[in-house]
mmCIF file of C-alpha atoms in Angstrom:
data_model
loop_
_atom_site.group_PDB
_atom_site.id
_atom_site.type_symbol
_atom_site.label_atom_id
_atom_site.label_comp_id
_atom_site.label_asym_id
_atom_site.label_seq_id
_atom_site.Cartn_x
_atom_site.Cartn_y
_atom_site.Cartn_z
ATOM 1 C CA MET A 1 92.116 114.657 28.595
ATOM 2 C CA TRP A 2 90.750 115.609 32.018
ATOM 3 C CA VAL A 3 91.553 119.045 33.390
ATOM 4 C CA THR A 4 92.389 119.360 37.113
ATOM 5 C CA LEU A 5 90.007 121.477 39.171
ATOM 6 C CA PRO A 6 91.144 124.980 40.173
ATOM 7 C CA VAL A 7 92.256 125.449 43.757
ATOM 8 C CA ASP A 8 89.670 128.175 44.523
ATOM 9 C CA LEU A 9 86.327 127.060 43.020
ATOM 10 C CA ASN A 10 84.229 129.677 44.805
ATOM 11 C CA SER A 11 86.115 132.622 43.352
ATOM 12 C CA ASN A 12 84.358 134.561 40.550
ATOM 13 C CA SER A 13 87.625 135.677 38.948
ATOM 14 C CA ALA A 14 88.832 134.036 35.735
ATOM 15 C CA LYS A 15 91.202 131.114 36.125
ATOM 16 C CA GLN A 16 93.762 130.157 33.522
ATOM 17 C CA GLN A 17 94.191 126.409 33.142
ATOM 18 C CA GLU A 18 96.695 124.546 30.977
ATOM 19 C CA VAL A 19 96.451 121.137 29.335
ATOM 20 C CA GLN A 20 99.372 119.426 27.640
ATOM 21 C CA PHE A 21 98.469 117.049 24.782
ATOM 22 C CA LYS A 22 100.741 114.376 23.470
ATOM 23 C CA ALA A 23 101.879 114.598 19.850
ATOM 24 C CA TYR A 24 99.607 111.866 18.495
ATOM 25 C CA TYR A 25 96.549 113.765 19.845
ATOM 26 C CA LEU A 26 97.274 116.877 17.690
ATOM 27 C CA PRO A 27 95.243 117.368 14.442
ATOM 28 C CA LYS A 28 96.754 116.484 11.068
ATOM 29 C CA ASP A 29 96.860 118.678 7.949
ATOM 30 C CA ASP A 30 93.482 119.626 6.454
ATOM 31 C CA GLU A 31 91.642 118.300 9.573
ATOM 32 C CA TYR A 32 89.482 120.467 11.786
ATOM 33 C CA TYR A 33 89.506 120.033 15.528
ATOM 34 C CA GLN A 34 87.375 121.496 18.276
ATOM 35 C CA PHE A 35 87.693 121.656 22.092
ATOM 36 C CA CYS A 36 84.618 120.296 23.900
ATOM 37 C CA TYR A 37 84.148 120.675 27.667
ATOM 38 C CA VAL A 38 82.381 117.611 29.126
ATOM 39 C CA ASP A 39 81.532 117.066 32.820
ATOM 40 C CA GLN A 40 81.638 113.772 34.718
ATOM 41 C CA ASP A 41 78.054 112.955 33.656
ATOM 42 C CA GLY A 42 78.945 113.191 29.954
ATOM 43 C CA VAL A 43 77.055 116.464 29.408
ATOM 44 C CA VAL A 44 78.760 118.965 27.039
ATOM 45 C CA ARG A 45 79.239 122.203 28.944
ATOM 46 C CA GLY A 46 81.011 124.215 26.223
ATOM 47 C CA ALA A 47 82.931 124.019 22.921
ATOM 48 C CA SER A 48 85.639 126.023 21.156
ATOM 49 C CA ILE A 49 85.864 127.320 17.581
ATOM 50 C CA PRO A 50 86.947 124.591 15.106
ATOM 51 C CA PHE A 51 90.581 124.958 14.091
ATOM 52 C CA GLN A 52 93.258 123.210 12.016
ATOM 53 C CA PHE A 53 97.028 123.124 11.629
ATOM 54 C CA ARG A 54 98.453 123.687 8.131
ATOM 55 C CA PRO A 55 101.581 125.283 6.661
ATOM 56 C CA GLU A 56 101.487 128.825 5.307
ATOM 57 C CA ASN A 57 100.806 129.341 1.593
ATOM 58 C CA GLU A 58 104.007 130.535 0.056
ATOM 59 C CA GLU A 59 103.066 132.266 -3.252
ATOM 60 C CA ASP A 60 105.261 134.782 -4.990
ATOM 61 C CA ILE A 61 102.584 137.445 -5.217
ATOM 62 C CA LEU A 62 103.318 140.973 -4.325
ATOM 63 C CA VAL A 63 100.322 143.140 -3.481
ATOM 64 C CA VAL A 64 100.904 146.869 -3.221
ATOM 65 C CA THR A 65 98.308 148.817 -1.267
ATOM 66 C CA THR A 66 98.183 152.049 0.647
ATOM 67 C CA GLN A 67 98.253 152.210 4.417
ATOM 68 C CA GLY A 68 94.625 153.320 4.612
ATOM 69 C CA GLU A 69 93.426 150.424 2.494
ATOM 70 C CA VAL A 70 95.390 147.990 4.609
ATOM 71 C CA GLU A 71 93.858 149.357 7.778
ATOM 72 C CA GLU A 72 90.395 149.271 6.224
ATOM 73 C CA ILE A 73 90.900 145.691 5.104
ATOM 74 C CA GLU A 74 92.175 144.669 8.519
ATOM 75 C CA GLN A 75 89.238 146.336 10.235
ATOM 76 C CA HIS A 76 86.795 144.654 7.871
ATOM 77 C CA ASN A 77 88.620 141.354 8.379
ATOM 78 C CA LYS A 78 88.290 141.712 12.135
ATOM 79 C CA GLU A 79 84.574 142.375 11.889
ATOM 80 C CA LEU A 80 84.122 139.369 9.631
ATOM 81 C CA CYS A 81 86.078 137.191 11.992
ATOM 82 C CA LYS A 82 84.030 138.421 14.908
ATOM 83 C CA GLU A 83 80.760 137.830 13.054
ATOM 84 C CA ASN A 84 82.017 134.413 11.962
ATOM 85 C CA GLN A 85 82.892 133.549 15.542
ATOM 86 C CA GLU A 86 79.449 134.640 16.741
ATOM 87 C CA LEU A 87 77.754 132.548 14.081
ATOM 88 C CA LYS A 88 79.882 129.539 14.943
ATOM 89 C CA ASP A 89 79.089 129.966 18.626
ATOM 90 C CA SER A 90 75.390 130.265 17.851
ATOM 91 C CA CYS A 91 75.539 127.201 15.619
ATOM 92 C CA VAL A 92 77.313 125.172 18.278
ATOM 93 C CA SER A 93 74.840 126.324 20.900
ATOM 94 C CA LEU A 94 71.888 125.403 18.645
ATOM 95 C CA GLN A 95 73.419 122.025 17.856
ATOM 96 C CA LYS A 96 73.942 121.430 21.524
ATOM 97 C CA GLN A 97 70.369 122.472 22.344
ATOM 98 C CA ASN A 98 69.048 120.264 19.568
ATOM 99 C CA SER A 99 71.005 117.253 20.789
ATOM 100 C CA ASP A 100 69.958 117.954 24.372
ATOM 101 C CA MET A 101 66.300 118.267 23.380
ATOM 102 C CA GLN A 102 66.391 115.087 21.308
ATOM 103 C CA ALA A 103 68.016 113.217 24.162
ATOM 104 C CA GLU A 104 65.478 114.658 26.567
ATOM 105 C CA LEU A 105 62.599 113.730 24.200
ATOM 106 C CA HIS A 106 63.878 110.187 23.914
ATOM 107 C CA LYS A 107 64.215 110.021 27.645
ATOM 108 C CA LYS A 108 60.659 111.401 28.103
ATOM 109 C CA GLU A 109 59.259 108.745 25.746
ATOM 110 C CA GLU A 110 61.038 106.021 27.650
ATOM 111 C CA ASP A 111 59.789 107.478 30.935
ATOM 112 C CA LEU A 112 56.228 107.568 29.520
ATOM 113 C CA GLU A 113 56.351 103.908 28.572
ATOM 114 C CA THR A 114 57.766 103.081 31.950
ATOM 115 C CA LEU A 115 55.056 105.097 33.691
ATOM 116 C CA LYS A 116 52.308 103.332 31.695
ATOM 117 C CA SER A 117 53.584 99.880 32.666
ATOM 118 C CA THR A 118 54.104 101.073 36.203
ATOM 119 C CA ASN A 119 50.552 102.498 36.287
ATOM 120 C CA LYS A 120 49.079 99.139 35.297
ATOM 121 C CA LYS A 121 51.102 97.369 37.938
ATOM 122 C CA LEU A 122 50.098 99.972 40.510
ATOM 123 C CA GLU A 123 46.398 99.556 39.666
ATOM 124 C CA GLN A 124 46.709 95.827 40.205
ATOM 125 C CA GLN A 125 48.658 96.387 43.382
ATOM 126 C CA VAL A 126 46.100 98.969 44.601
ATOM 127 C CA LYS A 127 43.267 96.529 44.094
ATOM 128 C CA ALA A 128 45.125 93.770 45.887
ATOM 129 C CA GLN A 129 46.227 96.221 48.568
ATOM 130 C CA LYS A 130 42.619 97.401 49.021
ATOM 131 C CA ASP A 131 41.468 93.862 49.692
ATOM 132 C CA CYS A 132 44.403 93.352 52.029
ATOM 133 C CA TRP A 133 43.632 96.612 53.811
ATOM 134 C CA GLU A 134 40.014 95.623 54.386
ATOM 135 C CA THR A 135 41.227 92.367 55.965
ATOM 136 C CA GLU A 136 43.800 94.216 58.002
ATOM 137 C CA LEU A 137 41.141 96.753 59.073
ATOM 138 C CA LEU A 138 39.072 93.993 60.611
ATOM 139 C CA GLN A 139 42.158 92.611 62.308
ATOM 140 C CA LEU A 140 43.095 96.084 63.543
ATOM 141 C CA LYS A 141 39.629 96.565 65.047
ATOM 142 C CA GLU A 142 40.021 93.307 66.942
ATOM 143 C CA GLN A 143 43.541 94.319 67.972
ATOM 144 C CA ASN A 144 42.184 97.738 69.032
ATOM 145 C CA GLN A 145 39.796 96.072 71.439
ATOM 146 C CA LYS A 146 42.605 93.927 72.783
ATOM 147 C CA MET A 147 44.877 96.945 73.047
ATOM 148 C CA ALA A 148 42.205 98.833 74.982
ATOM 149 C CA THR A 149 42.024 95.977 77.474
ATOM 150 C CA GLU A 150 45.796 95.796 77.657
ATOM 151 C CA ASN A 151 45.953 99.582 78.016
ATOM 152 C CA GLU A 152 43.862 99.375 81.154
ATOM 153 C CA LYS A 153 46.178 96.657 82.486
ATOM 154 C CA LEU A 154 49.188 98.741 81.510
ATOM 155 C CA GLY A 155 47.756 101.738 83.353
ATOM 156 C CA VAL A 156 47.657 99.684 86.541
ATOM 157 C CA ARG A 157 51.152 98.400 85.761
ATOM 158 C CA VAL A 158 52.393 101.961 85.179
ATOM 159 C CA GLU A 159 51.156 102.987 88.600
ATOM 160 C CA GLN A 160 52.942 100.011 90.130
ATOM 161 C CA LEU A 161 56.111 100.854 88.187
ATOM 162 C CA GLN A 162 55.922 104.486 89.326
ATOM 163 C CA ALA A 163 55.719 103.302 92.930
ATOM 164 C CA GLN A 164 58.662 100.975 92.295
ATOM 165 C CA LEU A 165 60.498 103.840 90.582
ATOM 166 C CA SER A 166 60.104 106.104 93.590
ATOM 167 C CA THR A 167 61.312 103.263 95.823
ATOM 168 C CA GLN A 168 64.275 102.615 93.517
ATOM 169 C CA GLU A 169 65.121 106.337 93.464
ATOM 170 C CA LYS A 170 65.323 106.275 97.242
ATOM 171 C CA GLU A 171 67.489 103.150 97.038
ATOM 172 C CA ILE A 172 69.665 104.845 94.420
ATOM 173 C CA GLU A 173 70.149 107.806 96.745
ATOM 174 C CA LYS A 174 71.178 105.387 99.473
ATOM 175 C CA LEU A 175 73.516 103.629 97.042
ATOM 176 C CA VAL A 176 75.028 106.961 95.978
ATOM 177 C CA GLN A 177 75.613 107.840 99.613
ATOM 178 C CA GLY A 178 77.060 104.366 100.170
ATOM 179 C CA SER A 179 79.226 104.805 97.079
ATOM 180 C CA GLN A 180 80.611 108.044 98.502
ATOM 181 C CA ASP A 181 81.317 106.273 101.775
ATOM 182 C CA LYS A 182 82.982 103.430 99.843
ATOM 183 C CA THR A 183 85.069 105.990 97.939
ATOM 184 C CA GLU A 184 86.242 107.500 101.202
ATOM 185 C CA GLN A 185 86.972 104.014 102.535
ATOM 186 C CA LEU A 186 88.840 103.243 99.304
ATOM 187 C CA GLU A 187 91.012 106.333 99.742
ATOM 188 C CA HIS A 188 91.646 105.326 103.325
ATOM 189 C CA LEU A 189 92.497 101.784 102.196
ATOM 190 C CA LYS A 190 94.875 103.170 99.554
ATOM 191 C CA LYS A 191 96.683 105.134 102.252
ATOM 192 C CA GLU A 192 96.808 102.025 104.441
ATOM 193 C CA LYS A 193 98.058 100.043 101.436
ATOM 194 C CA SER A 194 100.915 102.491 100.887
ATOM 195 C CA GLN A 195 101.777 102.285 104.585
ATOM 196 C CA LEU A 196 101.577 98.484 104.466
ATOM 197 C CA LEU A 197 103.823 98.422 101.408
ATOM 198 C CA LEU A 198 106.344 100.553 103.284
ATOM 199 C CA THR A 199 106.052 98.256 106.309
ATOM 200 C CA LEU A 200 106.360 95.215 104.026
ATOM 201 C CA THR A 201 109.551 96.637 102.540
ATOM 202 C CA GLN A 202 110.943 97.190 106.011
ATOM 203 C CA GLN A 203 109.876 93.685 107.043
ATOM 204 C CA ARG A 204 111.554 92.232 103.965
ATOM 205 C CA GLU A 205 114.763 94.014 104.850
ATOM 206 C CA HIS A 206 114.402 92.762 108.412
ATOM 207 C CA GLN A 207 113.689 89.275 107.057
ATOM 208 C CA LYS A 208 116.881 89.401 105.004
ATOM 209 C CA LYS A 209 118.789 90.337 108.138
ATOM 210 C CA LEU A 210 117.053 87.515 110.015
ATOM 211 C CA GLU A 211 117.921 85.083 107.214
ATOM 212 C CA GLN A 212 121.539 86.155 107.485
ATOM 213 C CA THR A 213 121.326 85.703 111.264
ATOM 214 C CA VAL A 214 119.709 82.275 110.749
ATOM 215 C CA GLU A 215 122.526 81.291 108.402
ATOM 216 C CA GLU A 216 125.048 82.397 110.996
ATOM 217 C CA MET A 217 123.125 80.512 113.691
ATOM 218 C CA LYS A 218 122.986 77.452 111.442
ATOM 219 C CA GLN A 219 126.755 77.620 111.087
ATOM 220 C CA GLU A 220 127.053 78.052 114.849
ATOM 221 C CA GLU A 221 124.595 75.192 115.308
ATOM 222 C CA THR A 222 126.703 73.008 113.013
ATOM 223 C CA THR A 223 129.769 73.905 115.065
ATOM 224 C CA ALA A 224 127.813 73.248 118.264
ATOM 225 C CA MET A 225 126.575 69.916 116.896
ATOM 226 C CA LYS A 226 130.132 68.916 116.119
ATOM 227 C CA LYS A 227 131.222 69.991 119.585
ATOM 228 C CA GLN A 228 128.187 68.256 121.083
ATOM 229 C CA GLN A 229 129.122 65.097 119.221
ATOM 230 C CA GLU A 230 132.627 65.355 120.620
ATOM 231 C CA LEU A 231 131.175 65.966 124.081
ATOM 232 C CA THR A 232 128.785 63.037 123.558
ATOM 233 C CA ASP A 233 131.694 60.798 122.684
ATOM 234 C CA GLU A 234 133.602 62.140 125.677
ATOM 235 C CA ASN A 235 130.489 61.720 127.825
ATOM 236 C CA SER A 236 130.191 58.125 126.636
ATOM 237 C CA GLY A 237 133.769 57.530 127.748
ATOM 238 C CA LEU A 238 133.064 59.247 131.040
ATOM 239 C CA SER A 239 129.872 57.243 131.469
ATOM 240 C CA LYS A 240 131.834 54.090 130.889
ATOM 241 C CA THR A 241 134.432 55.235 133.411
ATOM 242 C CA LEU A 242 131.641 56.214 135.810
ATOM 243 C CA SER A 243 130.065 52.774 135.514
ATOM 244 C CA GLU A 244 133.444 51.211 136.250
ATOM 245 C CA ASN A 245 133.883 53.604 139.178
ATOM 246 C CA LYS A 246 130.430 52.699 140.450
ATOM 247 C CA ILE A 247 131.381 49.041 140.333
ATOM 248 C CA MET A 248 134.570 49.832 142.241
ATOM 249 C CA CYS A 249 132.588 51.997 144.649
ATOM 250 C CA SER A 250 130.147 49.172 145.341
ATOM 251 C CA THR A 251 133.092 46.828 145.867
ATOM 252 C CA LEU A 252 134.668 49.290 148.283
ATOM 253 C CA GLN A 253 131.334 49.741 150.047
ATOM 254 C CA ARG A 254 131.066 46.005 150.585
ATOM 255 C CA GLU A 255 134.672 45.968 151.764
ATOM 256 C CA LYS A 256 133.874 48.816 154.162
ATOM 257 C CA GLU A 257 130.881 46.958 155.557
ATOM 258 C CA ARG A 258 132.997 43.847 156.042
ATOM 259 C CA LEU A 259 135.682 45.865 157.830
ATOM 260 C CA GLU A 260 133.067 47.534 160.011
ATOM 261 C CA LYS A 261 131.764 44.106 160.961
ATOM 262 C CA GLU A 262 135.299 42.969 161.801
ATOM 263 C CA ASN A 263 135.824 46.168 163.780
ATOM 264 C CA ASP A 264 132.661 45.475 165.740
ATOM 265 C CA LEU A 265 133.883 41.952 166.428
ATOM 266 C CA LEU A 266 137.205 43.326 167.601
ATOM 267 C CA LYS A 267 135.480 45.850 169.851
ATOM 268 C CA ARG A 268 133.365 43.120 171.423
ATOM 269 C CA GLU A 269 136.427 40.937 171.828
ATOM 270 C CA ASN A 270 138.325 43.844 173.354
ATOM 271 C CA SER A 271 135.467 44.540 175.723
ATOM 272 C CA ARG A 272 135.375 40.880 176.721
ATOM 273 C CA LEU A 273 139.098 40.870 177.395
ATOM 274 C CA LEU A 274 138.898 44.067 179.394
ATOM 275 C CA SER A 275 136.067 42.607 181.426
ATOM 276 C CA TYR A 276 138.129 39.534 181.954
ATOM 277 C CA MET A 277 140.979 41.757 183.197
ATOM 278 C CA GLY A 278 138.561 43.625 185.477
ATOM 279 C CA LEU A 279 138.505 46.903 183.506
ATOM 280 C CA ASP A 280 135.547 48.845 182.195
ATOM 281 C CA PHE A 281 135.843 49.655 178.457
ATOM 282 C CA ASP A 282 133.654 52.711 178.680
ATOM 283 C CA SER A 283 135.675 54.236 181.520
ATOM 284 C CA LEU A 284 138.873 54.177 179.487
ATOM 285 C CA PRO A 285 139.902 57.226 177.436
ATOM 286 C CA TYR A 286 140.863 54.894 174.646
ATOM 287 C CA GLN A 287 138.853 55.039 171.416
ATOM 288 C CA ALA A 288 138.890 52.613 168.548
ATOM 289 C CA PRO A 289 141.560 53.631 166.056
ATOM 290 C CA THR A 290 140.468 54.966 162.686
ATOM 291 C CA SER A 291 141.649 53.675 159.362
ATOM 292 C CA ASP A 292 144.269 56.459 158.996
ATOM 293 C CA GLN A 293 145.568 55.723 162.545
ATOM 294 C CA ALA A 294 145.937 51.969 162.004
ATOM 295 C CA GLY A 295 149.433 50.687 162.737
ATOM 296 C CA ALA A 296 150.357 53.810 164.756
ATOM 297 C CA GLY A 297 151.171 51.768 167.900
ATOM 298 C CA GLN A 298 149.418 51.037 171.164
ATOM 299 C CA ASN A 299 147.275 53.641 172.836
ATOM 300 C CA PRO A 300 148.798 54.787 176.146
ATOM 301 C CA GLY A 301 145.364 54.581 177.670
ATOM 302 C CA LEU A 302 145.706 50.765 177.943
ATOM 303 C CA VAL A 303 147.416 49.590 181.118
ATOM 304 C CA TYR A 304 148.694 46.349 179.700
ATOM 305 C CA GLY A 305 148.621 47.304 176.093
ATOM 306 C CA ASN A 306 146.335 46.068 173.329
ATOM 307 C CA PRO A 307 146.529 42.336 173.092
ATOM 308 C CA TYR A 308 145.273 42.500 169.493
ATOM 309 C CA SER A 309 147.645 45.173 168.357
ATOM 310 C CA GLY A 310 149.530 42.698 166.230
ATOM 311 C CA ILE A 311 146.318 41.678 164.572
ATOM 312 C CA GLN A 312 145.410 45.327 163.937
ATOM 313 C CA GLU A 313 148.877 46.055 162.612
ATOM 314 C CA SER A 314 148.710 43.054 160.300
ATOM 315 C CA SER A 315 145.296 44.130 159.067
ATOM 316 C CA ALA A 316 146.185 47.818 158.723
ATOM 317 C CA PRO A 317 147.551 47.613 155.168
ATOM 318 C CA SER A 318 144.193 46.235 153.995
ATOM 319 C CA LEU A 319 142.324 49.336 155.238
ATOM 320 C CA ARG A 320 141.992 52.209 152.718
ATOM 321 C CA THR A 321 141.808 55.903 153.448
ATOM 322 C CA MET A 322 138.290 57.088 152.442
ATOM 323 C CA LYS A 323 137.245 60.540 151.124
ATOM 324 C CA ARG A 324 133.706 61.876 150.797
ATOM 325 C CA CYS A 325 132.618 63.511 147.473
ATOM 326 C CA PRO A 326 131.211 67.002 148.202
ATOM 327 C CA THR A 327 128.710 66.677 145.342
ATOM 328 C CA CYS A 328 127.277 63.151 145.500
ATOM 329 C CA LYS A 329 128.282 62.513 149.201
ATOM 330 C CA SER A 330 129.825 59.138 148.247
ATOM 331 C CA ASP A 331 133.048 57.715 149.802
ATOM 332 C CA LEU A 332 136.149 57.613 147.631
ATOM 333 C CA ALA A 333 139.300 55.572 148.290
ATOM 334 C CA ASP A 334 142.655 57.376 147.891
ATOM 335 C CA ASP A 335 144.521 54.372 146.551
ATOM 336 C CA ILE A 336 141.840 53.710 143.880
ATOM 337 C CA PHE A 337 140.753 57.237 143.034
ATOM 338 C CA GLY A 338 143.834 59.148 142.102
ATOM 339 C CA PRO A 339 143.820 62.832 141.159
ATOM 340 C CA THR A 340 142.932 62.012 137.506
ATOM 341 C CA LEU A 341 140.029 59.694 138.358
ATOM 342 C CA GLU A 342 138.831 62.106 141.004
ATOM 343 C CA GLN A 343 138.793 64.911 138.382
ATOM 344 C CA GLN A 344 136.893 62.672 135.929
ATOM 345 C CA HIS A 345 134.436 61.813 138.701
ATOM 346 C CA MET A 346 133.846 65.520 139.373
ATOM 347 C CA GLU A 347 133.429 66.308 135.655
ATOM 348 C CA ALA A 348 130.893 63.468 135.300
ATOM 349 C CA LEU A 349 128.835 65.144 138.046
ATOM 350 C CA CYS A 350 128.955 68.582 136.299
ATOM 351 C CA LEU A 351 127.082 69.987 133.289
ATOM 352 C CA ASN A 352 129.198 71.774 130.659
ATOM 353 C CA CYS A 353 127.650 74.300 128.207
ATOM 354 C CA PRO A 354 128.426 73.099 124.608
ATOM 355 C CA ILE A 355 128.641 76.721 123.362
ATOM 356 C CA CYS A 356 130.518 78.784 125.931
ATOM 357 C CA ASP A 357 132.106 75.900 128.019
ATOM 358 C CA LYS A 358 130.558 77.232 131.235
ATOM 359 C CA THR A 359 130.227 74.574 133.995
ATOM 360 C CA PHE A 360 127.164 73.994 136.185
ATOM 361 C CA PRO A 361 126.700 71.534 139.098
ATOM 362 C CA ALA A 362 124.484 68.529 138.331
ATOM 363 C CA ARG A 363 121.930 69.679 140.907
ATOM 364 C CA GLU A 364 121.436 72.942 138.913
ATOM 365 C CA LYS A 365 120.102 71.197 135.804
ATOM 366 C CA GLN A 366 117.238 73.702 135.256
ATOM 367 C CA ILE A 367 119.663 76.661 135.367
ATOM 368 C CA PHE A 368 121.900 74.840 132.868
ATOM 369 C CA GLU A 369 118.967 74.259 130.424
ATOM 370 C CA ASP A 370 117.894 77.941 130.675
ATOM 371 C CA HIS A 371 121.499 79.012 129.977
ATOM 372 C CA VAL A 372 121.718 76.829 126.828
ATOM 373 C CA PHE A 373 118.292 78.103 125.645
ATOM 374 C CA CYS A 374 119.512 81.721 125.887
ATOM 375 C CA HIS A 375 122.170 80.967 123.246
ATOM 376 C CA THR A 376 119.410 80.130 120.710
ATOM 377 C CA LEU A 377 117.645 83.499 121.074
#
């Protein structure tokens, strides 16, 4: 059984330890047992008095003694027990010393044999080592000469390295100063970074607002595209109507030219007749009737009346009342261009904003384009 170590090993006071043995470890009747204290190396450090367990001898013997004799016997018994204990302790100590000395003697003999064999081996090794040392001595002498040469070279190299070291120290000082400057720049950059992060956050918020605005503008653009498509379709219809009106206008222009030629012929004929009658055409207050005055009757300026009044009256229904467009300066006939066609003609010559329905004259095209561009901002 192993005993646990006391808690305080350095204390000089006595410590009471307890060990609990199992039943099958206890000694049997008529058997002597002894406590031996062994350390972890197997060395006996102490032993107790041999003891045994046996029942008491129950004999029916009655011994009658006086109190003094009993005390004397007990005192003598105590002295004997004490002497017996001392003898047993001495015997155990001697036995222990004897066993220790025998073990030590055996160990010394073994060590002696080991030392003898080791001594022989060492002598052989010393002889071999001596030869090896002599060889190494020669090699070391040669190496010493080489080392001396190398030492001189190293001295020169050391001087060079010292010069390089001083140069590097100066460079290190510069680097340290540069490192301090870099640290200050780093702090400044960190501050700028924080400011940039704040600006970036604000820009992101602004970007979100812009994205929302773009979405709204896209929706407006979709609406404008639809309206533009409608206007394109309407413009196509108006273009078609305009082309038809241009054809009619060219027809009317040719008709006008033809009528002007006929009017010139009539003027010449009238002049000829007046000359024949002995009158000067230029001296008369009469002027050639206009298209809106055709069929109004004879001019009182003629003495004998207009001999071709019947012809003019018959031709009057073929003449059309003409109007001039204030925008394109073209002539328009009343019987062909009614109020609806005249309105379509005016709309074809105007520019309408597809977003706010504002109207611009065709001659102000640049102002119209600038106005539409402002809606996209």
